[in-house]
Amino acid sequence: MRRFQFEYENENSFARELSKLKQWTKRQIVHEMLFHIFSESDDNEDKSHISEVIRGIEKFFPDANYIGCSSKGNIVSGSLGRKGIAIICTVFEYPDTTVRVFQIPMNEENEADTVKTLKNYIDANRWVKSVELLTTINGMSMTEFCNVMAECRKDVSIFGGGAFTTNHERNNSFVFSKGNGFSKSAVVFLLIGGEEFHVVTMHITGWQPLGREMVVSKIEDNRLYELDGKPAFDVYDKYLNIKNDSSFYDNALEFPLFVEENGVNLLRVPKHCNPDGSIHLSTAIDEGVVARLAYGDPEVILDSIKEDSMAVAVFMPEVIDVFSCAARRTYWGDEDVGTETMPFEAIAPTAGFFTSGEFLRTDRYMNLHNVTLVVAAMREGDVDPEREVYYIPSEESKTGKINMIKRLTTFINATTEEMEEAYKKLADAAITDTLTGLLNRGEIQKRITAEVESENEEDYPISLIMMDLDDFKSVNDHFGHHEGDQVLRGLANILRKDVSDSRLPADIGRWGGEEFMILLRETDIEMAKELAERLRIDFGKTVFEKVGHVTMTLGVTEYRKGESADSVCMRADKALYEAKAKGKNRVAVG
């Protein structure tokens, strides 16, 4: 496998490059030829230049395949292309390597059917080993697309990128391929395979969560309305001072939302903000997902590049394709963006483009990434044992800017953790009895009410155990309140242990004074009675250093469908005091 990379200047210079390539092919084994064409501009003049490129390819190499798309920038020989159009020619030398191209129209209504067509083809053709895709996204959620792609054969690597434009607001991105022309709503599939074709894929982010966690409380498709019940835009306004104006996308691009889906950390870019404070994301996420703002950590990025490039080097690829989010170009800047792609060029000829989204199948899931670098390394044949493996040297130092960003981020995350811990302690204190550490009266009563008033669709039994220490006033009178508190803490510990050992789903609370309550879910009266008896015995066996033995009496009852929380609590209380009247230190059922 060989790779040749050009940048288009004009028709004549490109013809000279093709002529040189034609001469080279006459002296070499060429089984298949494939051209990638990436265009940074999306205006009509640029499409005319692409047409000139296509005419040149068809003139010199009429049998060659070609695919391409509009981009937010091109990657040529591992660095940012300086011309508008990049042309990457890949030559396949092994006779069993097969290359096929499909361009299929796609919109919201037919995205699942589009992929099923491809899936059926892959299932019927076992030679397929990799699927590269170039697609227009233009506001589509791509959820169904990814779900069906994930069902393709597990031994097939799937990767690619979303076409982009220099002006994202125009939604003017396009794809094209041989024999199919330009399309603003289609996906191009490039299928490659054969016995001697090998591919490995990976993704690199380096963006890390920043600040506090927020719950996605309202979202429809990829329009995010609320985080923590507040307009989504408030997060960008309050924490980043990003305004809802024409510059929102450019300013928010470097601070995507960080979420976890399918066991993979994903980033979601805010594309634009609406007057109502809702934000259109690059890709949909699920309601109830926990999200945080994210920032690019240069040190993590460079460490990831080093680690992953070493893994790629061991594979010894002959060519490397990269699909890098446009946000990464913005983050590094045009002068430094090659920092994360040139290390791959040191291993093998590396090319690609800056995308509106990056596709990669990982394990059983197909994910649409944002702010991510997707890498596909390929070769024909076995590893050449005489070929040297190139490793990327470590970064010895970081710039002052990077050090400043790192320190500021460490400060923000540390203070956020402290605030979240303080909030958690306050929240726990509001529902916890300070003496025993159990739930307080208000919280246990609230949970009983919620359980009784819930739909309880599974119709499982609910039981209560209410208990009261026998003659506890005399403990306080004879030994003092300090010793009485020790008895209460001791009982709390026994309740926690025995309930835990029972493995019954339960909440334990202090009802007041020396009275305690246990709410038992999925527990009938017989199971509750058995636990109550165990509690009574274990507590009665306990010896307190100064007080000695103390006993307690318990009332047990089971919720009856249709009754109120007050009614079931009163019945537990009645059973308890009936047991008291019969002599204490016993369990009664009500």
Coordinates of C-alpha atoms in Angstrom, one line a residue:
M1 CA 0.0 0.0 0.0
R2 CA 1.4 3.4 -1.0
R3 CA 0.2 7.0 -0.5
F4 CA 0.7 10.2 -2.5
Q5 CA -0.6 13.5 -1.2
F6 CA -1.1 16.8 -3.2
E7 CA -2.7 20.2 -2.7
Y8 CA -4.6 21.7 -5.5
E9 CA -3.2 25.0 -6.9
N10 CA -4.4 25.1 -10.4
E11 CA -5.4 22.7 -13.2
N12 CA -2.0 22.7 -14.9
S13 CA 0.0 22.0 -11.8
F14 CA -2.3 19.3 -10.7
A15 CA -2.0 17.7 -14.2
R16 CA 1.7 17.7 -13.8
E17 CA 1.4 15.8 -10.4
L18 CA -0.9 13.3 -12.0
S19 CA 1.5 12.8 -14.9
K20 CA 4.3 12.0 -12.4
L21 CA 2.0 9.6 -10.6
K22 CA 1.1 7.9 -13.9
Q23 CA 4.8 7.4 -14.7
W24 CA 5.3 5.8 -11.3
T25 CA 2.4 3.4 -11.7
K26 CA 4.0 2.1 -14.9
R27 CA 6.9 0.8 -12.9
Q28 CA 5.0 -0.6 -10.0
I29 CA 2.3 -3.2 -9.1
V30 CA -1.0 -1.4 -8.9
H31 CA -4.1 -3.4 -8.1
E32 CA -6.5 -0.6 -6.9
M33 CA -6.3 3.2 -6.8
L34 CA -8.4 5.4 -4.5
F35 CA -8.5 9.1 -4.3
H36 CA -9.7 11.1 -1.3
I37 CA -10.6 14.8 -2.1
F38 CA -11.2 17.2 0.8
S39 CA -12.3 20.7 0.2
E40 CA -12.1 23.5 2.8
S41 CA -14.4 25.8 1.0
D42 CA -18.1 25.2 0.1
D43 CA -18.8 27.9 -2.5
N44 CA -19.6 27.3 -6.2
E45 CA -16.1 28.3 -7.3
D46 CA -14.6 25.7 -5.1
K47 CA -16.9 23.0 -6.5
S48 CA -15.7 24.0 -10.0
H49 CA -12.1 23.4 -8.8
I50 CA -13.2 20.0 -7.4
S51 CA -14.7 19.2 -10.8
E52 CA -11.3 20.1 -12.4
V53 CA -9.6 17.6 -10.0
I54 CA -12.2 14.9 -10.9
R55 CA -11.7 15.5 -14.6
G56 CA -7.9 15.1 -14.1
I57 CA -8.3 11.9 -12.2
E58 CA -10.7 10.4 -14.7
K59 CA -8.4 11.4 -17.6
F60 CA -5.2 9.9 -16.1
F61 CA -6.7 7.1 -14.1
P62 CA -10.2 6.2 -15.5
D63 CA -10.5 3.0 -13.4
A64 CA -9.7 4.7 -10.1
N65 CA -12.3 5.3 -7.4
Y66 CA -12.6 8.7 -5.7
I67 CA -14.7 10.0 -2.8
G68 CA -14.7 13.3 -1.0
C69 CA -16.4 16.0 1.0
S70 CA -16.3 19.6 2.2
S71 CA -14.3 20.2 5.3
K72 CA -13.3 22.7 8.0
G73 CA -9.7 22.2 6.9
N74 CA -7.5 19.5 5.4
I75 CA -4.8 17.3 6.9
V76 CA -1.9 16.7 4.4
S77 CA 1.2 14.8 5.4
G78 CA 0.2 15.0 9.0
S79 CA -0.2 18.8 9.2
L80 CA -2.8 21.4 8.3
G81 CA -3.2 21.9 4.5
R82 CA -2.5 25.4 3.3
K83 CA -4.5 25.2 0.1
G84 CA -8.2 24.9 -0.3
I85 CA -8.3 21.3 -1.7
A86 CA -6.3 18.2 -0.7
I87 CA -6.0 15.1 -2.8
I88 CA -4.8 11.9 -1.3
C89 CA -4.1 8.9 -3.5
T90 CA -3.8 5.5 -2.0
V91 CA -2.5 2.6 -4.1
F92 CA -3.3 -1.0 -3.1
E93 CA -0.8 -3.5 -4.3
Y94 CA -2.2 -6.9 -3.2
P95 CA -4.4 -8.7 -5.7
D96 CA -7.0 -9.8 -3.2
T97 CA -7.6 -6.3 -1.8
T98 CA -11.0 -5.1 -2.8
V99 CA -12.4 -1.5 -2.8
R100 CA -16.0 -0.6 -3.2
V101 CA -17.8 2.8 -3.0
F102 CA -21.5 3.5 -2.3
Q103 CA -23.2 6.8 -2.1
I104 CA -26.7 6.7 -0.6
P105 CA -29.1 9.6 -0.1
M106 CA -29.9 10.1 3.6
N107 CA -32.3 12.2 5.7
E108 CA -34.0 11.9 9.1
E109 CA -36.8 9.7 7.6
N110 CA -34.6 7.1 5.9
E111 CA -31.3 7.1 7.9
A112 CA -32.0 3.6 9.4
D113 CA -32.9 2.2 6.0
T114 CA -29.8 3.7 4.5
V115 CA -27.6 1.8 6.8
K116 CA -29.6 -1.4 6.5
T117 CA -28.8 -1.4 2.8
L118 CA -25.1 -1.3 3.6
K119 CA -25.4 -3.8 6.4
N120 CA -27.0 -6.3 4.1
Y121 CA -24.2 -5.9 1.6
I122 CA -21.5 -6.4 4.3
D123 CA -23.3 -9.6 5.6
A124 CA -23.2 -11.0 2.1
N125 CA -19.6 -10.1 1.4
R126 CA -17.2 -11.5 4.0
W127 CA -14.2 -9.9 2.4
V128 CA -15.2 -6.5 3.9
K129 CA -12.9 -5.5 6.8
S130 CA -13.3 -1.8 7.1
V131 CA -16.0 0.8 6.4
E132 CA -15.0 4.4 6.1
L133 CA -17.9 6.9 5.9
L134 CA -18.2 10.5 4.8
T135 CA -21.6 12.0 5.5
T136 CA -23.5 15.2 5.7
I137 CA -25.0 15.7 9.2
N138 CA -26.6 19.2 9.1
G139 CA -28.6 18.9 12.3
M140 CA -29.5 15.2 12.1
S141 CA -29.3 13.3 15.4
M142 CA -27.7 10.3 13.7
T143 CA -28.9 8.1 16.5
E144 CA -30.7 5.5 14.3
F145 CA -27.8 5.7 11.9
C146 CA -25.3 4.7 14.6
N147 CA -27.6 2.1 16.1
V148 CA -27.9 0.2 12.9
M149 CA -24.2 0.6 12.0
A150 CA -23.4 -1.1 15.4
E151 CA -25.2 -4.2 14.1
C152 CA -22.7 -4.8 11.3
R153 CA -20.4 -7.7 11.6
K154 CA -18.2 -7.3 14.7
D155 CA -15.0 -8.0 12.7
V156 CA -15.5 -4.9 10.6
S157 CA -13.9 -1.7 11.6
I158 CA -16.2 1.4 11.1
F159 CA -14.9 4.9 11.2
G160 CA -15.2 8.3 9.4
G161 CA -16.3 11.9 9.7
G162 CA -19.0 14.4 9.0
A163 CA -18.6 16.8 6.2
F164 CA -18.2 20.4 7.3
T165 CA -18.0 23.9 5.8
T166 CA -16.1 27.0 6.5
N167 CA -19.4 28.6 7.5
H168 CA -21.3 26.2 9.8
E169 CA -24.4 28.4 9.8
R170 CA -25.1 27.8 6.1
N171 CA -25.5 24.0 6.5
N172 CA -23.9 23.8 3.1
S173 CA -21.7 20.7 3.6
F174 CA -21.6 18.1 0.9
V175 CA -20.2 14.7 -0.1
F176 CA -19.5 13.2 -3.5
S177 CA -18.1 10.1 -5.1
K178 CA -17.4 8.6 -8.5
G179 CA -20.5 8.5 -10.7
N180 CA -22.7 10.1 -8.0
G181 CA -22.0 13.8 -8.1
F182 CA -22.4 16.3 -5.2
S183 CA -25.0 15.8 -2.5
K184 CA -26.0 17.8 0.6
S185 CA -27.9 14.9 2.1
A186 CA -26.1 11.6 1.6
V187 CA -23.5 9.3 3.0
V188 CA -20.5 7.9 1.1
F189 CA -19.4 4.4 2.2
L190 CA -15.9 3.2 1.4
L191 CA -15.5 -0.6 1.8
I192 CA -12.1 -2.1 1.8
G193 CA -11.1 -5.7 2.6
G194 CA -9.3 -8.8 1.6
E195 CA -7.2 -11.6 3.2
E196 CA -4.1 -9.4 3.3
F197 CA -5.7 -6.1 4.4
H198 CA -5.4 -5.1 8.1
V199 CA -6.8 -2.1 10.0
V200 CA -6.7 -0.8 13.6
T201 CA -8.7 2.1 14.9
M202 CA -8.7 4.3 18.0
H203 CA -9.9 7.7 19.3
I204 CA -8.2 10.4 21.3
T205 CA -9.9 13.2 23.2
G206 CA -7.9 14.8 25.9
W207 CA -10.9 17.0 26.9
Q208 CA -11.5 16.6 30.7
P209 CA -14.6 17.4 32.8
L210 CA -14.7 20.8 34.4
G211 CA -16.8 22.1 37.3
R212 CA -19.9 20.5 38.8
E213 CA -22.2 17.8 37.5
M214 CA -25.5 18.8 35.9
V215 CA -28.5 16.6 34.9
V216 CA -30.0 16.8 31.4
S217 CA -33.5 17.6 32.6
K218 CA -35.2 18.4 29.2
I219 CA -34.1 17.6 25.7
E220 CA -35.9 16.9 22.4
D221 CA -33.8 15.2 19.7
N222 CA -30.6 17.3 19.8
R223 CA -32.2 20.5 21.1
L224 CA -31.2 20.8 24.8
Y225 CA -33.6 22.9 26.7
E226 CA -32.6 22.5 30.4
L227 CA -29.8 21.5 32.6
D228 CA -30.8 21.0 36.3
G229 CA -34.2 22.5 35.4
K230 CA -32.7 25.8 34.1
P231 CA -32.2 27.0 30.5
A232 CA -29.1 25.3 29.1
F233 CA -27.6 28.6 27.9
D234 CA -27.4 29.8 31.5
V235 CA -24.4 27.4 32.1
Y236 CA -22.4 29.1 29.3
D237 CA -23.5 32.5 30.4
K238 CA -22.9 32.1 34.1
Y239 CA -19.7 30.0 34.1
L240 CA -18.0 31.1 30.9
N241 CA -19.5 34.5 30.2
I242 CA -20.4 33.4 26.6
K243 CA -23.2 35.4 25.2
N244 CA -26.1 34.4 23.1
D245 CA -25.0 36.2 19.9
S246 CA -23.5 35.4 16.5
S247 CA -20.2 34.4 18.1
F248 CA -21.8 31.8 20.4
Y249 CA -20.6 28.7 18.4
D250 CA -17.0 29.9 18.0
N251 CA -16.8 30.8 21.8
A252 CA -18.5 27.6 23.0
L253 CA -16.8 25.3 20.6
E254 CA -13.8 24.7 23.0
F255 CA -16.2 23.9 26.0
P256 CA -18.4 21.0 24.9
L257 CA -20.5 19.0 27.3
F258 CA -18.9 15.9 28.7
V259 CA -21.2 12.8 29.0
E260 CA -20.8 9.0 29.3
E261 CA -22.7 6.7 26.9
N262 CA -22.1 3.1 26.1
G263 CA -19.2 3.0 28.5
V264 CA -17.4 5.7 26.4
N265 CA -16.7 9.3 27.4
L266 CA -18.3 11.5 24.7
L267 CA -18.3 15.2 24.0
R268 CA -21.2 17.2 22.6
V269 CA -20.6 20.5 21.0
P270 CA -23.2 23.3 21.3
K271 CA -23.9 24.5 17.7
H272 CA -26.1 27.5 18.3
C273 CA -28.3 29.0 21.0
N274 CA -32.0 29.9 20.6
P275 CA -33.7 33.0 22.1
D276 CA -35.4 30.8 24.7
G277 CA -32.1 29.6 26.1
S278 CA -32.2 26.2 24.5
I279 CA -29.1 24.9 22.7
H280 CA -28.8 22.8 19.5
L281 CA -26.2 20.2 20.1
S282 CA -24.1 18.5 17.4
T283 CA -25.7 15.1 18.5
A284 CA -28.5 14.1 20.8
I285 CA -28.0 12.8 24.3
D286 CA -30.5 11.1 26.6
E287 CA -32.6 12.9 29.2
G288 CA -31.4 12.1 32.8
V289 CA -27.7 11.8 31.7
V290 CA -25.2 13.6 33.9
A291 CA -23.2 16.2 32.0
R292 CA -20.3 18.5 32.8
L293 CA -18.6 21.2 30.9
A294 CA -15.3 20.1 29.5
Y295 CA -12.0 21.8 28.6
G296 CA -9.0 20.7 26.5
D297 CA -6.1 19.5 28.7
P298 CA -2.9 19.9 26.6
E299 CA -0.9 17.6 28.8
V300 CA -3.5 14.8 28.6
I301 CA -3.8 15.3 24.8
L302 CA -0.1 15.0 24.2
D303 CA 0.3 12.0 26.6
S304 CA -2.6 10.3 24.7
I305 CA -0.9 11.0 21.4
K306 CA 2.3 9.6 22.6
E307 CA 0.7 6.4 24.0
D308 CA -1.6 5.8 21.0
S309 CA 1.0 6.6 18.4
M310 CA 3.3 4.0 20.0
A311 CA 0.5 1.4 19.7
V312 CA 0.0 2.4 16.0
A313 CA 3.8 2.1 15.4
V314 CA 3.8 -1.5 16.6
F315 CA 1.0 -2.3 14.1
M316 CA 3.4 -0.9 11.4
P317 CA 0.8 0.6 9.1
E318 CA 1.5 1.8 5.6
V319 CA -1.1 4.6 5.7
I320 CA -3.0 6.4 8.4
D321 CA -6.3 8.3 8.1
V322 CA -7.3 10.9 10.7
F323 CA -10.7 12.5 11.3
S324 CA -10.3 15.4 13.6
C325 CA -13.0 17.7 15.0
A326 CA -13.0 21.3 13.8
A327 CA -12.9 22.3 17.5
R328 CA -9.5 20.8 17.8
R329 CA -8.2 23.1 15.1
T330 CA -9.7 26.0 16.9
Y331 CA -8.2 24.9 20.2
W332 CA -4.6 24.5 19.0
G333 CA -4.7 27.3 16.4
D334 CA -3.5 26.9 12.8
E335 CA 0.2 27.1 13.8
D336 CA 0.1 24.4 16.4
V337 CA -2.7 22.0 15.3
G338 CA -0.1 19.7 13.8
T339 CA 1.2 19.0 17.3
E340 CA -1.2 16.1 17.6
T341 CA -1.2 14.8 14.0
M342 CA 2.5 15.0 13.0
P343 CA 3.5 12.2 15.4
F344 CA 1.4 9.8 13.2
E345 CA 3.1 11.1 10.0
A346 CA 6.4 10.0 11.5
I347 CA 5.0 6.4 11.4
A348 CA 3.2 6.4 8.0
P349 CA 1.8 8.9 5.5
T350 CA -1.1 10.6 7.4
A351 CA -4.0 12.4 5.9
G352 CA -7.6 13.4 6.7
F353 CA -9.8 16.4 7.4
F354 CA -11.4 18.5 10.1
T355 CA -15.0 17.3 10.7
S356 CA -18.4 18.2 12.1
G357 CA -18.4 14.9 13.9
E358 CA -16.3 11.8 14.1
F359 CA -17.6 8.2 13.8
L360 CA -16.1 5.2 15.4
R361 CA -17.3 1.8 16.4
T362 CA -16.0 0.7 19.8
D363 CA -16.8 -2.8 21.1
R364 CA -20.6 -3.3 20.5
Y365 CA -21.4 0.4 20.0
M366 CA -21.2 2.9 17.2
N367 CA -20.6 6.4 18.5
L368 CA -20.7 9.8 17.0
H369 CA -18.0 11.8 18.7
N370 CA -17.2 15.5 18.9
V371 CA -14.0 17.3 19.7
T372 CA -12.2 13.9 19.1
L373 CA -9.4 12.6 16.9
V374 CA -10.3 9.3 15.3
V375 CA -7.4 7.4 13.8
A376 CA -7.5 4.5 11.3
A377 CA -4.2 2.8 10.6
M378 CA -4.0 0.3 7.6
R379 CA -1.6 -1.9 5.8
E380 CA -1.5 -4.8 3.3
G381 CA 0.3 -8.0 4.2
D382 CA 2.2 -9.1 7.3
V383 CA 4.4 -6.9 9.4
D384 CA 7.9 -6.4 7.8
P385 CA 10.3 -7.8 10.5
E386 CA 13.1 -5.6 9.1
R387 CA 11.1 -2.4 9.3
E388 CA 12.0 -0.1 12.1
V389 CA 9.4 0.9 14.6
Y390 CA 9.3 4.6 15.2
Y391 CA 8.4 5.9 18.7
I392 CA 7.4 9.4 19.4
P393 CA 9.7 11.2 21.8
S394 CA 8.3 12.6 25.0
E395 CA 7.5 16.2 25.4
E396 CA 10.2 17.6 27.6
S397 CA 8.5 20.8 28.5
K398 CA 5.2 22.6 28.2
T399 CA 4.6 26.2 27.3
G400 CA 3.8 28.8 30.0
K401 CA 0.2 29.0 28.5
I402 CA -0.3 25.3 29.0
N403 CA 1.1 25.4 32.5
M404 CA -1.3 28.3 33.4
I405 CA -4.3 26.4 31.9
K406 CA -3.4 23.3 33.9
R407 CA -3.0 25.2 37.2
L408 CA -6.2 27.1 36.7
T409 CA -8.2 24.0 35.8
T410 CA -6.7 22.1 38.8
F411 CA -7.9 25.0 41.0
I412 CA -11.4 25.1 39.5
N413 CA -11.9 21.3 39.8
A414 CA -10.5 21.3 43.4
T415 CA -12.8 24.0 44.6
T416 CA -15.7 22.4 42.7
E417 CA -15.1 19.1 44.6
E418 CA -14.9 21.0 47.9
M419 CA -18.2 22.7 47.2
E420 CA -19.9 19.5 46.1
E421 CA -18.7 17.8 49.2
A422 CA -20.0 20.6 51.4
Y423 CA -23.3 20.5 49.6
K424 CA -23.5 16.8 50.1
K425 CA -22.8 17.1 53.8
L426 CA -25.6 19.8 54.1
A427 CA -28.0 17.6 52.1
D428 CA -27.2 14.6 54.3
A429 CA -27.5 16.7 57.5
A430 CA -31.0 17.8 56.4
I431 CA -32.3 14.2 56.4
T432 CA -30.1 12.6 59.1
D433 CA -30.5 12.2 62.8
T434 CA -27.3 13.7 64.3
L435 CA -27.1 11.3 67.2
T436 CA -27.6 7.9 65.5
G437 CA -26.7 8.7 61.9
L438 CA -30.1 7.2 60.8
L439 CA -32.7 9.0 58.8
N440 CA -34.6 11.6 60.8
R441 CA -38.3 11.5 61.5
G442 CA -39.2 13.8 58.6
E443 CA -37.2 11.8 56.0
I444 CA -38.4 8.3 57.1
Q445 CA -42.0 9.6 57.2
K446 CA -41.5 11.2 53.7
R447 CA -40.2 7.9 52.3
I448 CA -43.1 5.9 53.8
T449 CA -45.6 8.3 52.3
A450 CA -43.8 8.2 48.9
E451 CA -43.8 4.4 48.9
V452 CA -47.5 4.1 49.9
E453 CA -48.6 6.7 47.4
S454 CA -46.5 5.5 44.5
E455 CA -48.0 3.5 41.6
N456 CA -46.2 0.4 42.9
E457 CA -46.7 -1.2 39.4
E458 CA -45.0 -4.4 40.5
D459 CA -47.5 -4.7 43.4
Y460 CA -44.8 -5.9 45.9
P461 CA -45.6 -6.0 49.6
I462 CA -44.5 -3.1 52.0
S463 CA -44.0 -3.6 55.7
L464 CA -43.2 -1.4 58.7
I465 CA -41.3 -2.3 61.9
M466 CA -41.8 0.2 64.8
M467 CA -39.8 -0.2 68.0
D468 CA -39.5 1.4 71.4
L469 CA -36.9 0.9 74.1
D470 CA -38.3 -0.5 77.3
D471 CA -38.0 1.6 80.5
F472 CA -35.6 4.0 78.8
K473 CA -36.5 6.9 81.1
S474 CA -34.9 4.9 84.0
V475 CA -31.7 4.5 82.0
N476 CA -31.4 8.3 81.6
D477 CA -32.4 8.9 85.2
H478 CA -30.0 6.4 86.8
F479 CA -27.0 6.6 84.4
G480 CA -27.4 10.0 82.7
H481 CA -28.1 11.1 79.2
H482 CA -24.6 10.4 78.0
E483 CA -25.1 6.7 78.7
G484 CA -28.6 6.8 77.3
D485 CA -27.1 8.2 74.1
Q486 CA -24.7 5.3 74.0
V487 CA -27.6 2.9 74.1
L488 CA -29.3 4.7 71.2
R489 CA -26.2 4.6 69.1
G490 CA -25.7 0.9 69.9
L491 CA -29.2 0.1 68.8
A492 CA -28.7 2.1 65.6
N493 CA -25.6 0.0 64.8
I494 CA -27.5 -3.3 65.4
L495 CA -30.3 -2.1 63.1
R496 CA -27.9 -1.3 60.3
K497 CA -26.1 -4.6 60.6
D498 CA -29.1 -6.9 60.9
V499 CA -31.0 -5.1 58.1
S500 CA -27.9 -5.3 55.9
D501 CA -27.4 -9.0 56.7
S502 CA -31.1 -9.6 55.8
R503 CA -30.5 -8.2 52.3
L504 CA -34.0 -6.7 52.4
P505 CA -34.5 -3.3 50.7
A506 CA -35.1 -1.0 53.7
D507 CA -34.8 2.5 55.1
I508 CA -34.1 2.9 58.8
G509 CA -35.0 6.1 60.8
R510 CA -35.3 7.5 64.3
W511 CA -39.0 8.2 64.9
G512 CA -38.3 10.3 67.9
G513 CA -36.7 9.9 71.4
E514 CA -36.3 6.1 71.9
E515 CA -38.6 5.2 69.0
F516 CA -37.3 3.9 65.7
M517 CA -39.0 2.9 62.4
I518 CA -38.0 0.6 59.5
L519 CA -39.6 0.8 56.1
L520 CA -39.3 -2.6 54.3
R521 CA -39.9 -2.8 50.5
E522 CA -40.7 -6.1 48.8
T523 CA -41.2 -7.6 52.2
D524 CA -44.3 -9.3 53.5
I525 CA -45.5 -9.5 57.1
E526 CA -43.8 -12.9 57.8
M527 CA -40.4 -11.7 56.6
A528 CA -40.8 -8.5 58.6
K529 CA -41.8 -10.4 61.7
E530 CA -38.7 -12.6 61.3
L531 CA -36.4 -9.6 61.0
A532 CA -38.1 -7.9 64.0
E533 CA -37.5 -11.0 66.2
R534 CA -33.9 -11.1 65.2
L535 CA -33.5 -7.4 66.1
R536 CA -35.1 -7.9 69.4
I537 CA -32.9 -10.8 70.3
D538 CA -29.6 -9.2 69.1
F539 CA -30.3 -6.0 71.0
G540 CA -31.3 -7.9 74.1
K541 CA -28.0 -9.7 74.1
T542 CA -25.9 -6.5 73.9
V543 CA -24.2 -5.5 77.0
F544 CA -23.6 -1.8 77.6
E545 CA -20.6 -1.0 79.8
K546 CA -22.5 0.8 82.5
V547 CA -26.1 0.2 81.8
G548 CA -25.9 -3.5 81.1
H549 CA -28.8 -5.1 79.2
V550 CA -31.7 -3.1 77.7
T551 CA -34.7 -4.6 75.9
M552 CA -37.1 -3.3 73.3
T553 CA -40.6 -3.9 72.1
L554 CA -41.6 -4.0 68.4
G555 CA -44.8 -3.6 66.4
V556 CA -45.0 -5.1 62.8
T557 CA -47.6 -4.4 60.1
E558 CA -48.0 -4.7 56.4
Y559 CA -49.4 -2.1 54.1
R560 CA -53.0 -2.7 52.9
K561 CA -53.7 -1.5 49.4
G562 CA -55.6 1.8 49.3
E563 CA -54.8 2.9 52.8
S564 CA -52.9 6.1 53.7
A565 CA -49.4 6.4 55.1
D566 CA -50.8 7.7 58.3
S567 CA -53.1 4.7 58.6
V568 CA -50.3 2.1 58.2
C569 CA -48.0 4.0 60.6
M570 CA -50.8 4.2 63.2
R571 CA -51.4 0.4 63.0
A572 CA -47.7 -0.3 63.6
D573 CA -47.8 2.1 66.6
K574 CA -50.9 0.3 67.9
A575 CA -49.2 -3.1 67.6
L576 CA -46.2 -1.8 69.5
Y577 CA -48.2 -0.6 72.4
E578 CA -50.3 -3.7 72.5
A579 CA -47.1 -5.6 72.9
K580 CA -46.0 -3.2 75.7
A581 CA -49.3 -3.9 77.5
K582 CA -48.6 -7.6 77.4
G583 CA -45.2 -7.4 79.1
K584 CA -42.7 -5.7 76.8
N585 CA -39.6 -7.2 75.2
R586 CA -41.7 -8.9 72.5
V587 CA -42.9 -8.6 68.9
A588 CA -46.5 -8.0 68.0
V589 CA -48.2 -8.0 64.6
G590 CA -50.9 -5.5 63.8

